Every structure is written in structure tokens, then in C-alpha cells.
Amino acid sequence: MSTILQAAPEAAQAPSGGRLNRLGAYTPSPAEIEHAARFRDYTVEYRPIRGRSITHHEDGFSRIGQISVDHDARLFKLYPYPHATTVDVRQMERTVAAIRSGYWGALPWQTSETGTQWATVAVRTSARRESEWPEVRVCKVESCQHFREWHRVDDEGSVRHFAVGADEPEGSPWQVGLQRTDDGPWQVSIDYAPDRPLTELEVAGLLSRIRWVAEDARRLNSPAVQEVPC
Ligand SMILES: [Zn+2]
């Protein structure tokens, strides 16, 4: 993966004085800590973002994404920039944890025209040597069990989505589910570590389960089921 170096459009908008970097040096007041209790039940979702790039700055920090807060929905939305890595999404998770601990004031919050509060998230550039960490991609596949979380991008530049149909019978020696890449159809996947022969009953259960999950695959691959636009 190539290193992206270009002008930082958000740098002009961010408050000066290195506020991006204050998370580690900030000491929340008792009032801030008390106020932060309101964030404890806010959920977290990852969303894709277009038209932004990771940028590296002379202050030693890379701008790797944005975080916004929807108070009505009690929701943190995390927007890693394209080509973000596992280091970057972990930093976003740490940022949410910090906000819940009273560090709201350490972040360079801005307010959009629609009233949404958002801030740029930064990571120390030396901590995120891109070639050493897997790239991640936000999941946009609604039927995937990781929808609005993120997947690691594999060596082929693809990600693998997972879905499970009905609950697996308790104590099954197998796991039958669905997998697909970004571009491919859902396919049945069977994980089975045979440490003993299956009983007749288990074989019957497995076959029934495969038929059931294959039906799920047909349904999900039908044109009526689309990815949700984010
Ligand atoms: Zn997925």
C-alpha cells in the first residue's frame, strides 16, 4: 500500500494549537467526568466516507478519520478514511472510550451546517506504518453479521462477509454459515473439525442445516435484497 501524502483539507478547519493531539495530555474536570455518563449507552457504528484521504502532518500525527455524535439516536458514528488500518480503527475506539470517560473537551469538535458535532481523529504517524498493519473496510452489507462494523482487507484486496441463518443446534460438531466477498454471491460455508465420526442423527441434522442455509443464500442473492446506501 502506498503512503498517501497530500494537502490536508481539514487542517484549515481544525483549531490551531495542536488540539488534535491533546487526548493524552488532557485532564478532565470532575464536572466533565460526571457529564460523560450520558455517553455510556451510546452505540457505535462505522460508516464509509468518500472524498477524504489519510494525511500526515508535521506535528507527527496522521489524520485518519472522523467521529460524529448523533445525540437524538444516542449514537457515535465513526468514519475511517479510505485505506485506514487496524491501528486507525483501534484509535477511533479509544477515542470513544475517552469521550465516555470525560475527555469530550480534548477533541477539536466542530459543528456542521446541519448541527452535527464532529471531530477529526489523529494517530501518531510513527505508530501506524501502513505496510505493517492490515487495511480495513467498513461493512455495507446489511445481511452481514458485521454490518456497520469493519472487516480486514485480505491480500487480494477483498473482504469476506459472514452471515448465519437459524441458530446452530447446541453442541454441533460443525458450523454452517454463509460467506461472500464484496463482489460475489453468498455461498454456503461448512466448518467441520472431524475428531470423530458423525452419528446418523448428526448426519441428518447437518444435511438439513445445509439445505436451510442454502435457502438463505438463495434469498439473500435475489435481486430484491440490496446493499444499503450509507
Ligand atoms: Zn460484512
PDB file of C-alpha atoms and ligand atoms in Angstrom:
ATOM      1  CA  MET A   1       0.000   0.000   0.000  1.00  0.00           C
ATOM      2  CA  SER A   2       1.353   3.396  -0.907  1.00  0.00           C
ATOM      3  CA  THR A   3       1.655   6.196   1.570  1.00  0.00           C
ATOM      4  CA  ILE A   4      -0.756   8.993   0.842  1.00  0.00           C
ATOM      5  CA  LEU A   5       0.751  12.446   1.072  1.00  0.00           C
ATOM      6  CA  GLN A   6      -1.330  15.398   0.057  1.00  0.00           C
ATOM      7  CA  ALA A   7      -2.680  18.680   1.283  1.00  0.00           C
ATOM      8  CA  ALA A   8      -4.968  18.298   4.269  1.00  0.00           C
ATOM      9  CA  PRO A   9      -8.319  19.945   3.577  1.00  0.00           C
ATOM     10  CA  GLU A  10      -9.383  19.550   7.181  1.00  0.00           C
ATOM     11  CA  ALA A  11      -6.216  21.131   8.568  1.00  0.00           C
ATOM     12  CA  ALA A  12      -7.506  24.591   7.751  1.00  0.00           C
ATOM     13  CA  GLN A  13     -10.722  23.884   9.649  1.00  0.00           C
ATOM     14  CA  ALA A  14      -9.149  22.361  12.745  1.00  0.00           C
ATOM     15  CA  PRO A  15      -8.484  24.705  15.637  1.00  0.00           C
ATOM     16  CA  SER A  16      -4.828  25.666  15.953  1.00  0.00           C
ATOM     17  CA  GLY A  17      -2.584  24.973  18.917  1.00  0.00           C
ATOM     18  CA  GLY A  18      -2.289  21.220  18.428  1.00  0.00           C
ATOM     19  CA  ARG A  19      -5.670  20.451  19.949  1.00  0.00           C
ATOM     20  CA  LEU A  20      -5.856  17.270  17.861  1.00  0.00           C
ATOM     21  CA  ASN A  21      -3.101  15.784  19.952  1.00  0.00           C
ATOM     22  CA  ARG A  22      -4.334  16.571  23.410  1.00  0.00           C
ATOM     23  CA  LEU A  23      -6.098  13.346  24.275  1.00  0.00           C
ATOM     24  CA  GLY A  24      -3.104  12.015  26.201  1.00  0.00           C
ATOM     25  CA  ALA A  25      -2.280  15.320  27.893  1.00  0.00           C
ATOM     26  CA  TYR A  26      -5.811  16.316  28.851  1.00  0.00           C
ATOM     27  CA  THR A  27      -7.160  16.128  32.385  1.00  0.00           C
ATOM     28  CA  PRO A  28     -10.947  16.139  32.551  1.00  0.00           C
ATOM     29  CA  SER A  29     -12.588  18.049  35.379  1.00  0.00           C
ATOM     30  CA  PRO A  30     -14.925  16.249  37.817  1.00  0.00           C
ATOM     31  CA  ALA A  31     -17.847  18.007  36.086  1.00  0.00           C
ATOM     32  CA  GLU A  32     -16.727  16.699  32.690  1.00  0.00           C
ATOM     33  CA  ILE A  33     -16.438  13.172  34.042  1.00  0.00           C
ATOM     34  CA  GLU A  34     -19.915  13.409  35.542  1.00  0.00           C
ATOM     35  CA  HIS A  35     -21.327  14.846  32.318  1.00  0.00           C
ATOM     36  CA  ALA A  36     -19.763  11.994  30.295  1.00  0.00           C
ATOM     37  CA  ALA A  37     -22.054   9.460  31.971  1.00  0.00           C
ATOM     38  CA  ARG A  38     -24.653  10.383  29.322  1.00  0.00           C
ATOM     39  CA  PHE A  39     -22.493   8.695  26.656  1.00  0.00           C
ATOM     40  CA  ARG A  40     -22.305   5.288  28.313  1.00  0.00           C
ATOM     41  CA  ASP A  41     -25.266   3.825  26.411  1.00  0.00           C
ATOM     42  CA  TYR A  42     -24.497   5.490  23.079  1.00  0.00           C
ATOM     43  CA  THR A  43     -23.918   2.799  20.460  1.00  0.00           C
ATOM     44  CA  VAL A  44     -21.043   2.827  17.976  1.00  0.00           C
ATOM     45  CA  GLU A  45     -21.309   2.366  14.217  1.00  0.00           C
ATOM     46  CA  TYR A  46     -18.708   2.569  11.487  1.00  0.00           C
ATOM     47  CA  ARG A  47     -19.693   4.303   8.262  1.00  0.00           C
ATOM     48  CA  PRO A  48     -17.883   4.751   4.945  1.00  0.00           C
ATOM     49  CA  ILE A  49     -16.807   8.237   3.901  1.00  0.00           C
ATOM     50  CA  ARG A  50     -15.950   9.482   0.430  1.00  0.00           C
ATOM     51  CA  GLY A  51     -13.733  12.285  -0.747  1.00  0.00           C
ATOM     52  CA  ARG A  52     -11.309  12.230   2.194  1.00  0.00           C
ATOM     53  CA  SER A  53      -7.774  10.871   2.499  1.00  0.00           C
ATOM     54  CA  ILE A  54      -5.432   9.992   5.316  1.00  0.00           C
ATOM     55  CA  THR A  55      -2.929  12.826   5.654  1.00  0.00           C
ATOM     56  CA  HIS A  56       0.378  13.020   7.523  1.00  0.00           C
ATOM     57  CA  HIS A  57       1.332  16.245   9.283  1.00  0.00           C
ATOM     58  CA  GLU A  58       4.449  17.921  10.646  1.00  0.00           C
ATOM     59  CA  ASP A  59       3.088  17.665  14.179  1.00  0.00           C
ATOM     60  CA  GLY A  60       3.816  13.922  13.968  1.00  0.00           C
ATOM     61  CA  PHE A  61       0.153  12.905  13.775  1.00  0.00           C
ATOM     62  CA  SER A  62      -1.812  11.498  10.860  1.00  0.00           C
ATOM     63  CA  ARG A  63      -5.448  12.447  10.387  1.00  0.00           C
ATOM     64  CA  ILE A  64      -7.155   9.087   9.911  1.00  0.00           C
ATOM     65  CA  GLY A  65     -10.875   9.661  10.172  1.00  0.00           C
ATOM     66  CA  GLN A  66     -13.765  11.495  11.726  1.00  0.00           C
ATOM     67  CA  ILE A  67     -16.132  10.889  14.569  1.00  0.00           C
ATOM     68  CA  SER A  68     -19.584  12.387  14.819  1.00  0.00           C
ATOM     69  CA  VAL A  69     -22.194  12.240  17.527  1.00  0.00           C
ATOM     70  CA  ASP A  70     -25.937  11.884  16.957  1.00  0.00           C
ATOM     71  CA  HIS A  71     -27.472  12.777  20.302  1.00  0.00           C
ATOM     72  CA  ASP A  72     -31.038  12.028  19.140  1.00  0.00           C
ATOM     73  CA  ALA A  73     -30.108   8.486  18.110  1.00  0.00           C
ATOM     74  CA  ARG A  74     -27.612   8.150  21.011  1.00  0.00           C
ATOM     75  CA  LEU A  75     -25.014   7.079  18.516  1.00  0.00           C
ATOM     76  CA  PHE A  76     -21.313   7.581  17.743  1.00  0.00           C
ATOM     77  CA  LYS A  77     -20.619   7.345  14.017  1.00  0.00           C
ATOM     78  CA  LEU A  78     -17.017   6.575  13.144  1.00  0.00           C
ATOM     79  CA  TYR A  79     -15.761   7.375   9.634  1.00  0.00           C
ATOM     80  CA  PRO A  80     -12.325   5.905   8.947  1.00  0.00           C
ATOM     81  CA  TYR A  81     -10.823   7.463   5.817  1.00  0.00           C
ATOM     82  CA  PRO A  82     -10.185   5.146   2.836  1.00  0.00           C
ATOM     83  CA  HIS A  83      -7.131   2.884   3.411  1.00  0.00           C
ATOM     84  CA  ALA A  84      -7.390   3.162   7.195  1.00  0.00           C
ATOM     85  CA  THR A  85      -5.779   0.264   9.049  1.00  0.00           C
ATOM     86  CA  THR A  86      -6.499  -1.709  12.201  1.00  0.00           C
ATOM     87  CA  VAL A  87      -4.337   0.803  14.106  1.00  0.00           C
ATOM     88  CA  ASP A  88      -6.634   3.597  12.994  1.00  0.00           C
ATOM     89  CA  VAL A  89      -9.906   1.930  13.948  1.00  0.00           C
ATOM     90  CA  ARG A  90      -8.454   0.977  17.342  1.00  0.00           C
ATOM     91  CA  GLN A  91      -7.600   4.654  17.844  1.00  0.00           C
ATOM     92  CA  MET A  92     -11.212   5.549  16.977  1.00  0.00           C
ATOM     93  CA  GLU A  93     -12.432   3.046  19.568  1.00  0.00           C
ATOM     94  CA  ARG A  94     -10.021   4.515  22.148  1.00  0.00           C
ATOM     95  CA  THR A  95     -11.361   7.971  21.306  1.00  0.00           C
ATOM     96  CA  VAL A  96     -14.939   6.843  22.025  1.00  0.00           C
ATOM     97  CA  ALA A  97     -13.764   5.302  25.310  1.00  0.00           C
ATOM     98  CA  ALA A  98     -12.061   8.599  26.179  1.00  0.00           C
ATOM     99  CA  ILE A  99     -15.227  10.593  25.454  1.00  0.00           C
ATOM    100  CA  ARG A 100     -17.166   8.258  27.736  1.00  0.00           C
ATOM    101  CA  SER A 101     -14.557   8.938  30.440  1.00  0.00           C
ATOM    102  CA  GLY A 102     -14.882  12.719  30.290  1.00  0.00           C
ATOM    103  CA  TYR A 103     -12.455  13.720  27.533  1.00  0.00           C
ATOM    104  CA  TRP A 104     -15.025  15.479  25.328  1.00  0.00           C
ATOM    105  CA  GLY A 105     -13.117  18.743  25.702  1.00  0.00           C
ATOM    106  CA  ALA A 106      -9.890  17.191  24.427  1.00  0.00           C
ATOM    107  CA  LEU A 107     -11.292  16.790  20.929  1.00  0.00           C
ATOM    108  CA  PRO A 108     -11.445  19.509  18.269  1.00  0.00           C
ATOM    109  CA  TRP A 109     -15.229  19.484  17.887  1.00  0.00           C
ATOM    110  CA  GLN A 110     -16.838  21.346  15.038  1.00  0.00           C
ATOM    111  CA  THR A 111     -20.481  21.773  14.128  1.00  0.00           C
ATOM    112  CA  SER A 112     -21.730  21.121  10.607  1.00  0.00           C
ATOM    113  CA  GLU A 113     -24.420  23.186   8.863  1.00  0.00           C
ATOM    114  CA  THR A 114     -26.981  20.573   9.893  1.00  0.00           C
ATOM    115  CA  GLY A 115     -25.952  20.868  13.543  1.00  0.00           C
ATOM    116  CA  THR A 116     -23.981  17.618  13.736  1.00  0.00           C
ATOM    117  CA  GLN A 117     -20.953  17.734  16.014  1.00  0.00           C
ATOM    118  CA  TRP A 118     -17.886  16.075  14.540  1.00  0.00           C
ATOM    119  CA  ALA A 119     -14.142  15.913  15.134  1.00  0.00           C
ATOM    120  CA  THR A 120     -11.091  14.686  13.275  1.00  0.00           C
ATOM    121  CA  VAL A 121      -9.282  11.714  14.829  1.00  0.00           C
ATOM    122  CA  ALA A 122      -5.480  11.596  14.720  1.00  0.00           C
ATOM    123  CA  VAL A 123      -2.917   8.849  15.298  1.00  0.00           C
ATOM    124  CA  ARG A 124       0.800   9.274  15.893  1.00  0.00           C
ATOM    125  CA  THR A 125       2.283   8.698  12.418  1.00  0.00           C
ATOM    126  CA  SER A 126       5.118   6.556  13.778  1.00  0.00           C
ATOM    127  CA  ALA A 127       2.572   4.125  15.257  1.00  0.00           C
ATOM    128  CA  ARG A 128       0.811   3.322  12.000  1.00  0.00           C
ATOM    129  CA  ARG A 129       3.433   2.281   9.425  1.00  0.00           C
ATOM    130  CA  GLU A 130       0.891   1.248   6.841  1.00  0.00           C
ATOM    131  CA  SER A 131       2.707  -1.716   5.347  1.00  0.00           C
ATOM    132  CA  GLU A 132       2.728  -3.450   8.731  1.00  0.00           C
ATOM    133  CA  TRP A 133      -0.983  -3.292   9.508  1.00  0.00           C
ATOM    134  CA  PRO A 134      -3.944  -4.719   7.633  1.00  0.00           C
ATOM    135  CA  GLU A 135      -6.199  -2.267   5.850  1.00  0.00           C
ATOM    136  CA  VAL A 136      -9.828  -2.272   6.959  1.00  0.00           C
ATOM    137  CA  ARG A 137     -13.080  -1.620   5.137  1.00  0.00           C
ATOM    138  CA  VAL A 138     -16.399  -0.636   6.665  1.00  0.00           C
ATOM    139  CA  CYS A 139     -19.101  -3.270   6.089  1.00  0.00           C
ATOM    140  CA  LYS A 140     -22.033  -2.041   3.999  1.00  0.00           C
ATOM    141  CA  VAL A 141     -23.707  -5.436   3.577  1.00  0.00           C
ATOM    142  CA  GLU A 142     -26.845  -5.314   5.687  1.00  0.00           C
ATOM    143  CA  SER A 143     -27.236  -9.088   5.935  1.00  0.00           C
ATOM    144  CA  CYS A 144     -23.633  -9.495   7.182  1.00  0.00           C
ATOM    145  CA  GLN A 145     -23.286 -10.088  10.902  1.00  0.00           C
ATOM    146  CA  HIS A 146     -20.620  -7.350  10.906  1.00  0.00           C
ATOM    147  CA  PHE A 147     -22.802  -4.717   9.200  1.00  0.00           C
ATOM    148  CA  ARG A 148     -21.584  -1.225  10.182  1.00  0.00           C
ATOM    149  CA  GLU A 149     -18.512  -2.725  11.797  1.00  0.00           C
ATOM    150  CA  TRP A 150     -15.338  -3.283   9.761  1.00  0.00           C
ATOM    151  CA  HIS A 151     -13.509  -6.124   8.018  1.00  0.00           C
ATOM    152  CA  ARG A 152      -9.821  -6.671   7.352  1.00  0.00           C
ATOM    153  CA  VAL A 153      -8.944  -6.435   3.670  1.00  0.00           C
ATOM    154  CA  ASP A 154      -7.189  -9.630   2.512  1.00  0.00           C
ATOM    155  CA  ASP A 155      -4.125  -9.949   0.286  1.00  0.00           C
ATOM    156  CA  GLU A 156      -6.346  -9.926  -2.810  1.00  0.00           C
ATOM    157  CA  GLY A 157      -7.815  -6.577  -1.774  1.00  0.00           C
ATOM    158  CA  SER A 158     -11.161  -8.111  -0.891  1.00  0.00           C
ATOM    159  CA  VAL A 159     -13.132  -8.614   2.310  1.00  0.00           C
ATOM    160  CA  ARG A 160     -15.172 -11.603   3.409  1.00  0.00           C
ATOM    161  CA  HIS A 161     -18.665 -11.105   4.815  1.00  0.00           C
ATOM    162  CA  PHE A 162     -20.360 -13.627   7.090  1.00  0.00           C
ATOM    163  CA  ALA A 163     -23.961 -14.402   7.800  1.00  0.00           C
ATOM    164  CA  VAL A 164     -25.619 -17.160   9.768  1.00  0.00           C
ATOM    165  CA  GLY A 165     -29.147 -18.368   9.273  1.00  0.00           C
ATOM    166  CA  ALA A 166     -31.076 -20.033  12.059  1.00  0.00           C
ATOM    167  CA  ASP A 167     -29.255 -20.789  15.302  1.00  0.00           C
ATOM    168  CA  GLU A 168     -26.788 -23.654  15.179  1.00  0.00           C
ATOM    169  CA  PRO A 169     -28.004 -26.655  17.215  1.00  0.00           C
ATOM    170  CA  GLU A 170     -26.265 -26.768  20.591  1.00  0.00           C
ATOM    171  CA  GLY A 171     -23.084 -28.848  20.666  1.00  0.00           C
ATOM    172  CA  SER A 172     -22.883 -29.229  16.871  1.00  0.00           C
ATOM    173  CA  PRO A 173     -19.530 -30.574  15.650  1.00  0.00           C
ATOM    174  CA  TRP A 174     -19.937 -28.324  12.597  1.00  0.00           C
ATOM    175  CA  GLN A 175     -20.760 -24.764  11.785  1.00  0.00           C
ATOM    176  CA  VAL A 176     -22.711 -23.975   8.654  1.00  0.00           C
ATOM    177  CA  GLY A 177     -22.941 -20.367   7.582  1.00  0.00           C
ATOM    178  CA  LEU A 178     -22.753 -18.030   4.635  1.00  0.00           C
ATOM    179  CA  GLN A 179     -19.778 -16.188   3.211  1.00  0.00           C
ATOM    180  CA  ARG A 180     -19.305 -13.764   0.371  1.00  0.00           C
ATOM    181  CA  THR A 181     -16.739 -11.322  -0.914  1.00  0.00           C
ATOM    182  CA  ASP A 182     -17.657  -7.724  -1.764  1.00  0.00           C
ATOM    183  CA  ASP A 183     -18.375  -8.706  -5.367  1.00  0.00           C
ATOM    184  CA  GLY A 184     -19.517 -12.304  -5.108  1.00  0.00           C
ATOM    185  CA  PRO A 185     -22.773 -14.028  -4.162  1.00  0.00           C
ATOM    186  CA  TRP A 186     -23.461 -15.550  -0.759  1.00  0.00           C
ATOM    187  CA  GLN A 187     -22.164 -19.130  -0.620  1.00  0.00           C
ATOM    188  CA  VAL A 188     -22.621 -21.869   1.946  1.00  0.00           C
ATOM    189  CA  SER A 189     -19.545 -22.472   4.096  1.00  0.00           C
ATOM    190  CA  ILE A 190     -19.112 -25.523   6.313  1.00  0.00           C
ATOM    191  CA  ASP A 191     -16.602 -25.655   9.140  1.00  0.00           C
ATOM    192  CA  TYR A 192     -16.151 -29.161  10.423  1.00  0.00           C
ATOM    193  CA  ALA A 193     -13.246 -30.429  12.501  1.00  0.00           C
ATOM    194  CA  PRO A 194     -13.781 -34.212  12.405  1.00  0.00           C
ATOM    195  CA  ASP A 195     -12.355 -35.593  15.642  1.00  0.00           C
ATOM    196  CA  ARG A 196     -14.867 -38.479  15.487  1.00  0.00           C
ATOM    197  CA  PRO A 197     -17.307 -39.996  13.003  1.00  0.00           C
ATOM    198  CA  LEU A 198     -20.754 -38.394  12.905  1.00  0.00           C
ATOM    199  CA  THR A 199     -23.757 -40.345  14.143  1.00  0.00           C
ATOM    200  CA  GLU A 200     -26.649 -40.983  11.761  1.00  0.00           C
ATOM    201  CA  LEU A 201     -28.689 -38.372  13.578  1.00  0.00           C
ATOM    202  CA  GLU A 202     -25.912 -35.805  13.253  1.00  0.00           C
ATOM    203  CA  VAL A 203     -25.554 -36.500   9.526  1.00  0.00           C
ATOM    204  CA  ALA A 204     -29.270 -35.958   9.076  1.00  0.00           C
ATOM    205  CA  GLY A 205     -29.032 -32.734  11.088  1.00  0.00           C
ATOM    206  CA  LEU A 206     -26.085 -31.490   9.050  1.00  0.00           C
ATOM    207  CA  LEU A 207     -27.825 -32.163   5.722  1.00  0.00           C
ATOM    208  CA  SER A 208     -30.952 -30.418   6.907  1.00  0.00           C
ATOM    209  CA  ARG A 209     -28.901 -27.492   8.112  1.00  0.00           C
ATOM    210  CA  ILE A 210     -27.068 -27.172   4.779  1.00  0.00           C
ATOM    211  CA  ARG A 211     -30.400 -27.144   2.905  1.00  0.00           C
ATOM    212  CA  TRP A 212     -31.703 -24.477   5.280  1.00  0.00           C
ATOM    213  CA  VAL A 213     -28.662 -22.243   4.885  1.00  0.00           C
ATOM    214  CA  ALA A 214     -28.580 -22.766   1.094  1.00  0.00           C
ATOM    215  CA  GLU A 215     -32.150 -21.449   1.019  1.00  0.00           C
ATOM    216  CA  ASP A 216     -30.952 -18.376   2.964  1.00  0.00           C
ATOM    217  CA  ALA A 217     -28.218 -17.897   0.349  1.00  0.00           C
ATOM    218  CA  ARG A 218     -30.753 -18.037  -2.496  1.00  0.00           C
ATOM    219  CA  ARG A 219     -32.935 -15.494  -0.740  1.00  0.00           C
ATOM    220  CA  LEU A 220     -30.071 -13.111   0.009  1.00  0.00           C
ATOM    221  CA  ASN A 221     -28.719 -13.398  -3.542  1.00  0.00           C
ATOM    222  CA  SER A 222     -32.054 -12.441  -5.049  1.00  0.00           C
ATOM    223  CA  PRO A 223     -32.091  -9.002  -6.694  1.00  0.00           C
ATOM    224  CA  ALA A 224     -34.682  -7.778  -4.172  1.00  0.00           C
ATOM    225  CA  VAL A 225     -32.067  -7.758  -1.386  1.00  0.00           C
ATOM    226  CA  GLN A 226     -29.701  -4.848  -1.960  1.00  0.00           C
ATOM    227  CA  GLU A 227     -26.863  -3.268  -0.082  1.00  0.00           C
ATOM    228  CA  VAL A 228     -27.957  -0.258   1.893  1.00  0.00           C
ATOM    229  CA  PRO A 229     -26.542   3.055   0.731  1.00  0.00           C
ATOM    230  CA  CYS A 230     -24.585   4.702   3.539  1.00  0.00           C
TER     231      CYS A 230
HETATM  232 ZN    ZN B   1     -19.615  -7.600   6.253  1.00  0.00          ZN
END
